[in-house]
Amino acid sequence: MLKGFDDPKLAGKPSPEKPSGDGGVSSHLYSLYFKGLVSEDSTKLSGFGVAICGQKDDLLFQMKGPIHGSDITVLEAELIALKRGLTEAMGLGITHISIYCDSYPLYEIVMGRSMPEENKTALIMNDVQRIRERFASSFPIFVAENSIKYAYKLARETIVSEISIQVDPPRQAKPAKKTTCTICLDDDINVDQMFCVDKCRHRFCYECMKRHIEVRLLEGSVMRCPHYRCKSKLTFVRCANFLAPKVRAMWEQRIKEDSIPVTARIYCPNPRCSALMSQTQLSRSTKEAGVRRSCFKCSKPFCIHCKVPWHSKLSCDDYKRLHPNPTTSDGMLKALANQKLWRQCGKCQHMIELSKGCVRVSCRCGHKFCYRCGAAAGGCNHGHGPPPIPPRTSGPPPPPPPPCVLICLVCSPVILILLVLSLYLLTK
């Protein structure tokens, strides 16, 4: 049995000092002290303790209990204790609360600076964040074990005084509520194992969310909820913990690109680097004169005007005159663009593909032009219309239409039946 409470029956019940009245609890700042422990012996028993205190460190609520499960980690026990404490604080009507952590790794996770590696731990952390969103304010505070207040000592002594926690016989667990993922139509998924979009509260299984995010990143589309016609946006912080490292890196790169205007984006011409930079940031931070700049990542010099590695002792006009032919990569890109009928924006030079819609297009940089000839909007007589059809490059030719005789053989019985039916109706 855990020590720290005089009467075991009082564990989990509010103390007599609990304020009463409509505005006594919610309008003040309260403190939450919590701890989850796992025994170091072979039994691997685990338990938690929670203490909620008022403005003067007066004990408002205290509870303790076992954590069932043989594979509970220390981090999971800490998060379960925090989840129980926040749930009880919400039930008491508290809206402003300070969360005291004595574990720095846990403090970093609660602050959102790091993410749990295990999927099970990430699911518990998602529940903690959803509960925190219901508070008007919740502030995590890191404290050392040797500099704690009386109320925190009470919560610590409740658990630390005995490492060996006697767990009561587990009760019969209630069957988990099942739900259906509207993407894969799997109807045997627990509700607590579904990803919930923050704003619209639509739920999907984690595997479908992974594939949805990967496809949206590859398409360059806005990261929105997969539900039909839902416009709620997905956030990187909520989704990062269940994504693969490669997908997380793609999303972080996407966020960085979106923060820089299209016309101000500069990519390092070094093929081994290709780092993204802002032209405005390069102009402010560099001490080099003229058009010479240095990459932030690889430190290689390049020409910001020609977008090539630095042409030493050559002006931009001399370099273009000595290098009139495009590089191998540029030639391959232009050949592919001609084959696919891509067009290059005359302002930002980005390639654009139009699969459907009107030929009068608007680039991401704001430049409007004709997709057929590349002229600025209104500068040609193409007007509006469908996009051009790319030429057929490979594959067998389409089958020829069937001979007229075959068509007649198929249609003749139908025509004969219609004639007989018409004569029958006329004679009646």
Coordinates of C-alpha atoms in Angstrom, one line a residue:
M1 CA 0.0 0.0 0.0
L2 CA 1.3 3.5 -0.8
K3 CA 2.1 5.7 2.1
G4 CA 1.3 9.4 2.5
F5 CA -2.5 9.2 3.2
D6 CA -3.8 8.5 6.7
D7 CA -6.9 6.7 5.6
P8 CA -6.9 4.6 2.3
K9 CA -10.6 5.4 1.9
L10 CA -9.8 9.1 1.4
A11 CA -7.5 8.4 -1.6
G12 CA -9.2 9.8 -4.7
K13 CA -11.7 12.0 -2.7
P14 CA -11.5 15.8 -2.4
S15 CA -10.3 17.2 0.9
P16 CA -12.5 19.3 3.2
E17 CA -10.6 22.4 2.1
K18 CA -12.2 22.3 -1.4
P19 CA -13.7 25.7 -2.1
S20 CA -17.4 26.0 -2.9
G21 CA -19.4 28.3 -5.0
D22 CA -19.7 28.9 -8.7
G23 CA -16.5 31.0 -9.1
G24 CA -14.4 29.5 -6.3
V25 CA -12.4 27.0 -8.4
S26 CA -12.3 28.0 -12.0
S27 CA -11.1 31.7 -11.7
H28 CA -7.8 30.9 -9.9
L29 CA -4.5 29.3 -10.8
Y30 CA -4.0 25.8 -9.2
S31 CA -1.1 23.4 -9.1
L32 CA -1.0 19.8 -10.3
Y33 CA 1.7 17.4 -8.9
F34 CA 1.8 13.9 -10.3
K35 CA 4.1 10.9 -10.3
G36 CA 4.1 7.5 -12.0
L37 CA 6.4 4.7 -10.9
V38 CA 7.3 1.2 -12.1
S39 CA 9.0 -1.2 -9.7
E40 CA 12.5 -2.3 -10.5
D41 CA 12.0 -6.0 -9.4
S42 CA 10.7 -8.8 -11.5
T43 CA 7.1 -8.1 -10.7
K44 CA 7.1 -4.9 -12.7
L45 CA 4.2 -3.4 -10.7
S46 CA 3.3 0.2 -11.4
G47 CA 1.2 2.9 -9.8
F48 CA 0.5 6.6 -9.8
G49 CA -0.1 9.4 -7.3
V50 CA -1.8 12.8 -7.9
A51 CA -2.1 16.0 -5.8
I52 CA -4.0 19.2 -6.7
C53 CA -3.3 22.2 -4.6
G54 CA -4.7 25.7 -4.3
Q55 CA -3.0 29.1 -4.5
K56 CA -1.5 28.7 -1.0
D57 CA -0.4 25.1 -1.6
D58 CA -3.4 23.9 0.4
L59 CA -4.3 20.4 -0.6
L60 CA -7.5 20.4 -2.7
F61 CA -7.5 16.8 -4.1
Q62 CA -5.4 13.7 -3.8
M63 CA -5.6 10.2 -5.2
K64 CA -3.5 7.1 -5.9
G65 CA -3.9 3.8 -7.6
P66 CA -2.3 1.0 -9.5
I67 CA -1.6 0.9 -13.3
H68 CA -2.5 -2.4 -14.8
G69 CA -0.3 -4.0 -17.4
S70 CA 3.0 -5.9 -17.4
D71 CA 4.7 -3.9 -20.1
I72 CA 4.2 -0.4 -18.7
T73 CA 7.3 1.8 -19.1
V74 CA 8.3 4.6 -16.7
L75 CA 7.4 7.3 -19.3
E76 CA 3.9 5.7 -19.9
A77 CA 3.3 5.6 -16.1
E78 CA 4.2 9.3 -15.9
L79 CA 1.9 10.2 -18.7
I80 CA -1.0 8.1 -17.2
A81 CA -0.5 9.9 -13.9
L82 CA -0.6 13.3 -15.7
K83 CA -3.7 12.2 -17.7
R84 CA -5.5 11.2 -14.5
G85 CA -4.6 14.4 -12.7
L86 CA -5.8 16.7 -15.6
T87 CA -9.0 14.7 -15.8
E88 CA -9.7 15.2 -12.1
A89 CA -8.8 18.9 -12.3
M90 CA -11.3 19.3 -15.2
G91 CA -13.9 17.5 -13.2
L92 CA -13.4 20.0 -10.3
G93 CA -14.1 22.9 -12.6
I94 CA -10.5 24.2 -12.7
T95 CA -9.6 26.2 -15.8
H96 CA -6.1 27.5 -15.0
I97 CA -3.5 25.0 -13.8
S98 CA 0.3 24.7 -13.5
I99 CA 1.8 21.3 -14.3
Y100 CA 4.9 20.4 -12.2
C101 CA 7.3 17.9 -13.8
D102 CA 10.5 16.6 -12.1
S103 CA 11.5 14.5 -15.2
Y104 CA 13.2 16.6 -17.9
P105 CA 12.5 14.2 -20.8
L106 CA 8.8 14.2 -19.8
Y107 CA 8.9 18.0 -19.5
E108 CA 10.3 18.3 -23.1
I109 CA 7.5 16.1 -24.4
V110 CA 4.7 18.0 -22.6
M111 CA 6.2 21.2 -24.0
G112 CA 6.1 19.8 -27.5
R113 CA 9.8 20.0 -28.0
S114 CA 10.3 16.3 -28.5
M115 CA 8.1 13.3 -29.5
P116 CA 7.6 9.9 -28.0
E117 CA 9.2 7.1 -30.0
E118 CA 6.8 4.4 -29.1
N119 CA 3.3 4.4 -30.7
K120 CA 1.6 3.4 -27.5
T121 CA 3.2 6.3 -25.6
A122 CA 2.3 8.7 -28.4
L123 CA -1.4 7.7 -28.1
I124 CA -1.4 8.5 -24.4
M125 CA 0.3 11.8 -25.1
N126 CA -2.4 12.7 -27.7
D127 CA -5.0 12.1 -25.0
V128 CA -3.1 14.4 -22.6
Q129 CA -2.9 17.2 -25.2
R130 CA -6.7 16.9 -26.0
I131 CA -7.5 17.3 -22.3
R132 CA -5.1 20.3 -22.0
E133 CA -6.9 22.0 -24.8
R134 CA -10.1 22.1 -22.7
F135 CA -8.3 24.3 -20.1
A136 CA -8.1 28.1 -20.5
S137 CA -4.4 27.8 -19.6
S138 CA -2.0 25.0 -18.6
F139 CA 1.6 25.8 -18.0
P140 CA 4.2 23.0 -17.6
I141 CA 7.0 23.8 -15.0
F142 CA 10.2 21.9 -14.5
V143 CA 11.3 21.5 -10.9
A144 CA 14.2 19.7 -9.3
E145 CA 13.6 17.0 -6.6
N146 CA 15.6 19.0 -4.0
S147 CA 13.7 22.3 -4.5
I148 CA 10.0 21.4 -4.0
K149 CA 7.2 22.8 -2.0
Y150 CA 5.2 21.0 0.7
A151 CA 2.3 20.0 -1.6
Y152 CA 4.7 18.5 -4.1
K153 CA 6.5 16.6 -1.2
L154 CA 3.1 15.1 -0.2
A155 CA 2.5 13.8 -3.7
R156 CA 6.1 12.5 -4.0
E157 CA 6.1 10.8 -0.5
T158 CA 2.9 9.0 -1.4
I159 CA 4.7 7.1 -4.1
V160 CA 8.5 7.3 -3.4
S161 CA 8.2 6.0 0.2
E162 CA 7.5 2.5 -1.1
I163 CA 8.9 1.4 -4.5
S164 CA 7.1 -2.0 -4.2
I165 CA 3.5 -1.2 -5.1
Q166 CA 0.9 -3.8 -4.1
V167 CA -1.6 -3.8 -7.0
D168 CA -5.1 -5.0 -6.3
P169 CA -6.5 -7.9 -8.4
P170 CA -7.4 -6.5 -11.8
R171 CA -11.0 -6.0 -12.5
Q172 CA -12.8 -7.3 -15.5
A173 CA -12.0 -4.9 -18.3
K174 CA -15.0 -3.5 -20.2
P175 CA -14.9 -4.2 -23.9
A176 CA -13.5 -1.3 -25.9
K177 CA -15.8 0.6 -28.0
K178 CA -15.4 -0.1 -31.7
T179 CA -15.7 2.3 -34.6
T180 CA -15.3 2.3 -38.4
C181 CA -12.6 4.1 -40.4
T182 CA -14.4 5.8 -43.3
I183 CA -11.4 5.4 -45.6
C184 CA -10.5 1.7 -45.3
L185 CA -13.9 0.7 -43.9
D186 CA -12.3 -1.4 -41.1
D187 CA -15.1 -1.7 -38.4
D188 CA -12.9 -3.4 -35.8
I189 CA -10.8 -0.5 -34.5
N190 CA -10.9 0.8 -30.9
V191 CA -12.0 4.4 -30.6
D192 CA -8.9 5.3 -28.6
Q193 CA -6.7 4.0 -31.4
M194 CA -8.1 6.4 -34.0
F195 CA -6.6 9.7 -35.0
C196 CA -8.9 12.6 -34.3
V197 CA -8.6 15.9 -36.3
D198 CA -8.5 18.8 -33.9
K199 CA -11.0 21.2 -35.4
C200 CA -13.6 19.0 -37.1
R201 CA -13.2 15.9 -34.8
H202 CA -13.3 13.4 -37.7
R203 CA -11.6 10.1 -36.9
F204 CA -9.5 7.8 -39.1
C205 CA -7.1 5.0 -38.4
Y206 CA -3.4 5.8 -38.2
E207 CA -2.5 3.7 -41.3
C208 CA -4.9 5.6 -43.5
M209 CA -3.7 8.9 -42.1
K210 CA -0.1 8.0 -42.9
R211 CA -1.0 7.2 -46.5
H212 CA -3.2 10.4 -46.8
I213 CA -0.4 12.7 -45.6
E214 CA 2.2 11.0 -47.9
V215 CA 0.0 11.5 -50.9
R216 CA -0.8 15.1 -50.1
L217 CA 2.9 15.9 -49.6
L218 CA 3.8 14.2 -53.0
E219 CA 1.0 16.1 -54.7
G220 CA 2.0 19.4 -53.1
S221 CA -1.6 19.9 -51.9
V222 CA -2.8 21.6 -48.7
M223 CA -2.7 19.3 -45.7
R224 CA -6.4 19.0 -45.0
C225 CA -8.7 16.5 -43.2
P226 CA -9.4 13.4 -45.4
H227 CA -13.2 13.7 -44.8
Y228 CA -15.2 14.6 -48.0
R229 CA -15.3 18.4 -48.5
C230 CA -13.9 19.0 -45.0
K231 CA -11.6 22.1 -45.0
S232 CA -10.0 21.5 -41.5
K233 CA -6.2 21.7 -41.8
L234 CA -3.8 19.1 -40.3
T235 CA -1.0 20.4 -38.1
F236 CA 2.6 19.0 -38.1
V237 CA 2.7 18.9 -34.3
R238 CA -0.3 16.6 -34.0
C239 CA 0.7 14.3 -36.8
A240 CA 4.5 14.1 -36.5
N241 CA 4.6 11.4 -33.8
F242 CA 3.1 8.6 -36.0
L243 CA 4.9 9.5 -39.3
A244 CA 8.0 8.0 -40.6
P245 CA 11.2 10.1 -40.3
K246 CA 11.4 10.5 -44.1
V247 CA 7.8 11.8 -44.2
R248 CA 8.4 14.2 -41.3
A249 CA 11.4 15.6 -43.1
M250 CA 9.3 16.1 -46.2
W251 CA 6.6 18.0 -44.2
E252 CA 9.2 20.2 -42.5
Q253 CA 10.7 21.0 -45.8
R254 CA 7.2 21.9 -47.1
I255 CA 6.6 24.2 -44.1
K256 CA 9.9 25.9 -44.8
E257 CA 9.1 26.4 -48.5
D258 CA 5.6 27.8 -47.7
S259 CA 7.2 30.3 -45.4
I260 CA 9.3 31.8 -48.3
P261 CA 7.5 33.5 -51.2
V262 CA 7.9 31.8 -54.6
T263 CA 9.7 34.7 -56.1
A264 CA 12.2 34.8 -53.2
R265 CA 13.2 31.1 -53.2
I266 CA 16.8 30.3 -53.9
Y267 CA 18.1 26.7 -54.1
C268 CA 21.8 26.0 -53.7
P269 CA 23.2 25.1 -57.2
N270 CA 25.6 22.6 -55.6
P271 CA 24.0 19.2 -56.7
R272 CA 25.1 17.6 -53.4
C273 CA 23.3 20.3 -51.3
S274 CA 20.3 21.9 -53.0
A275 CA 19.4 23.7 -49.8
L276 CA 16.5 26.1 -49.8
M277 CA 17.2 29.7 -48.9
S278 CA 15.4 33.1 -49.0
Q279 CA 16.7 35.7 -51.4
T280 CA 15.8 38.4 -48.8
Q281 CA 17.6 36.5 -46.0
L282 CA 20.7 36.0 -48.2
S283 CA 20.8 39.7 -49.0
R284 CA 20.6 40.8 -45.4
S285 CA 23.0 38.3 -43.8
T286 CA 25.8 38.2 -46.4
K287 CA 28.8 40.6 -46.3
E288 CA 29.8 39.9 -49.9
A289 CA 29.3 42.5 -52.5
G290 CA 27.6 42.2 -55.9
V291 CA 25.9 38.9 -56.8
R292 CA 28.2 36.5 -55.0
R293 CA 26.5 34.6 -52.1
S294 CA 27.4 31.6 -49.9
C295 CA 25.1 28.7 -49.1
F296 CA 23.9 28.6 -45.5
K297 CA 24.3 24.8 -45.4
C298 CA 27.4 23.9 -47.5
S299 CA 29.1 27.3 -47.5
K300 CA 29.8 27.0 -51.3
P301 CA 29.8 30.3 -53.2
F302 CA 27.3 30.8 -56.0
C303 CA 25.9 33.6 -58.2
I304 CA 22.5 34.7 -57.1
H305 CA 21.8 36.1 -60.5
C306 CA 22.8 33.2 -62.7
K307 CA 21.8 30.5 -60.1
V308 CA 25.1 28.6 -60.8
P309 CA 28.3 28.0 -58.8
W310 CA 30.4 31.1 -58.5
H311 CA 32.0 32.1 -61.8
S312 CA 35.3 33.5 -60.7
K313 CA 36.8 36.4 -62.7
L314 CA 33.7 36.4 -65.0
S315 CA 30.8 38.8 -65.1
C316 CA 27.3 37.4 -65.5
D317 CA 27.2 38.5 -69.1
D318 CA 30.5 36.9 -69.9
Y319 CA 29.5 33.7 -68.2
K320 CA 26.3 33.4 -70.2
R321 CA 28.1 34.2 -73.4
L322 CA 30.7 31.4 -72.7
H323 CA 28.0 29.0 -71.6
P324 CA 25.1 29.4 -74.0
N325 CA 24.2 25.7 -74.0
P326 CA 22.2 24.4 -71.0
T327 CA 23.6 21.7 -68.7
T328 CA 22.7 18.0 -69.1
S329 CA 20.1 18.3 -66.3
D330 CA 18.5 21.4 -67.9
G331 CA 18.4 19.6 -71.3
M332 CA 16.7 16.6 -69.8
L333 CA 14.2 18.8 -68.0
K334 CA 13.4 20.7 -71.2
A335 CA 13.0 17.5 -73.2
L336 CA 10.6 16.1 -70.6
A337 CA 8.7 19.4 -70.5
N338 CA 8.3 19.4 -74.3
Q339 CA 7.1 15.8 -74.2
K340 CA 4.6 16.4 -71.4
L341 CA 3.6 19.8 -72.7
W342 CA 4.7 21.6 -69.5
R343 CA 5.0 25.3 -69.5
Q344 CA 7.5 27.6 -67.7
C345 CA 6.3 30.6 -65.9
G346 CA 7.8 33.7 -67.4
K347 CA 8.2 35.4 -64.0
C348 CA 9.5 32.8 -61.5
Q349 CA 10.7 30.2 -64.2
H350 CA 8.9 27.3 -62.4
M351 CA 7.5 24.5 -64.5
I352 CA 3.7 24.1 -64.5
E353 CA 1.5 21.2 -65.6
L354 CA -2.2 21.8 -66.5
S355 CA -4.2 18.6 -66.7
K356 CA -7.6 20.1 -67.0
G357 CA -9.3 23.5 -67.0
C358 CA -8.9 26.7 -68.9
V359 CA -5.6 27.5 -70.8
R360 CA -5.5 30.9 -69.1
V361 CA -3.6 29.9 -65.9
S362 CA -2.3 31.8 -62.8
C363 CA 1.1 30.7 -61.3
R364 CA 1.7 30.5 -57.6
C365 CA 3.8 33.7 -57.9
G366 CA 0.7 35.5 -59.3
H367 CA 1.8 35.7 -62.9
K368 CA -1.1 35.0 -65.4
F369 CA -0.3 33.7 -68.8
C370 CA -1.6 31.5 -71.7
Y371 CA -0.7 27.9 -71.2
R372 CA -0.7 27.3 -75.0
C373 CA 1.9 29.8 -76.1
G374 CA 3.3 31.3 -72.8
A375 CA 2.2 34.9 -73.5
A376 CA 1.0 37.1 -70.7
A377 CA -2.8 37.0 -70.1
G378 CA -4.6 38.9 -72.9
G379 CA -1.4 39.0 -75.1
C380 CA -2.6 36.4 -77.5
N381 CA -5.8 35.3 -79.3
H382 CA -6.2 31.9 -77.7
G383 CA -8.7 33.2 -75.2
H384 CA -10.2 30.4 -73.1
G385 CA -10.4 26.7 -73.8
P386 CA -9.2 23.2 -72.8
P387 CA -5.5 22.5 -72.4
P388 CA -3.5 20.9 -75.3
I389 CA -3.4 17.1 -75.5
P390 CA 0.2 15.6 -75.2
P391 CA 1.3 13.6 -78.2
R392 CA 1.2 9.8 -77.9
T393 CA 4.7 8.5 -77.2
S394 CA 4.3 4.8 -76.7
G395 CA 1.8 1.9 -76.5
P396 CA -0.3 0.2 -79.2
P397 CA -2.5 2.4 -81.4
P398 CA -6.2 2.5 -80.5
P399 CA -8.3 -0.2 -82.1
P400 CA -10.1 0.7 -85.3
P401 CA -13.9 1.1 -85.2
P402 CA -15.9 -2.0 -86.0
P403 CA -17.0 -2.5 -89.6
C404 CA -20.4 -1.2 -90.6
V405 CA -21.6 -4.8 -91.3
L406 CA -21.0 -5.8 -87.7
I407 CA -22.9 -2.8 -86.5
C408 CA -25.9 -3.6 -88.7
L409 CA -25.9 -7.2 -87.5
V410 CA -26.1 -6.1 -83.9
C411 CA -28.7 -3.3 -84.6
S412 CA -31.0 -5.2 -87.0
P413 CA -32.8 -7.4 -84.5
V414 CA -33.4 -4.4 -82.2
I415 CA -34.9 -2.4 -85.1
L416 CA -37.1 -5.3 -86.2
I417 CA -38.6 -5.7 -82.8
L418 CA -39.4 -2.0 -82.6
L419 CA -41.1 -2.1 -86.0
V420 CA -43.3 -5.1 -85.0
L421 CA -44.2 -3.5 -81.7
S422 CA -45.2 -0.3 -83.5
L423 CA -47.4 -2.1 -86.0
Y424 CA -49.1 -4.0 -83.2
L425 CA -50.0 -0.8 -81.3
L426 CA -51.3 0.9 -84.5
T427 CA -53.7 -2.0 -85.2
K428 CA -55.3 -2.0 -81.8

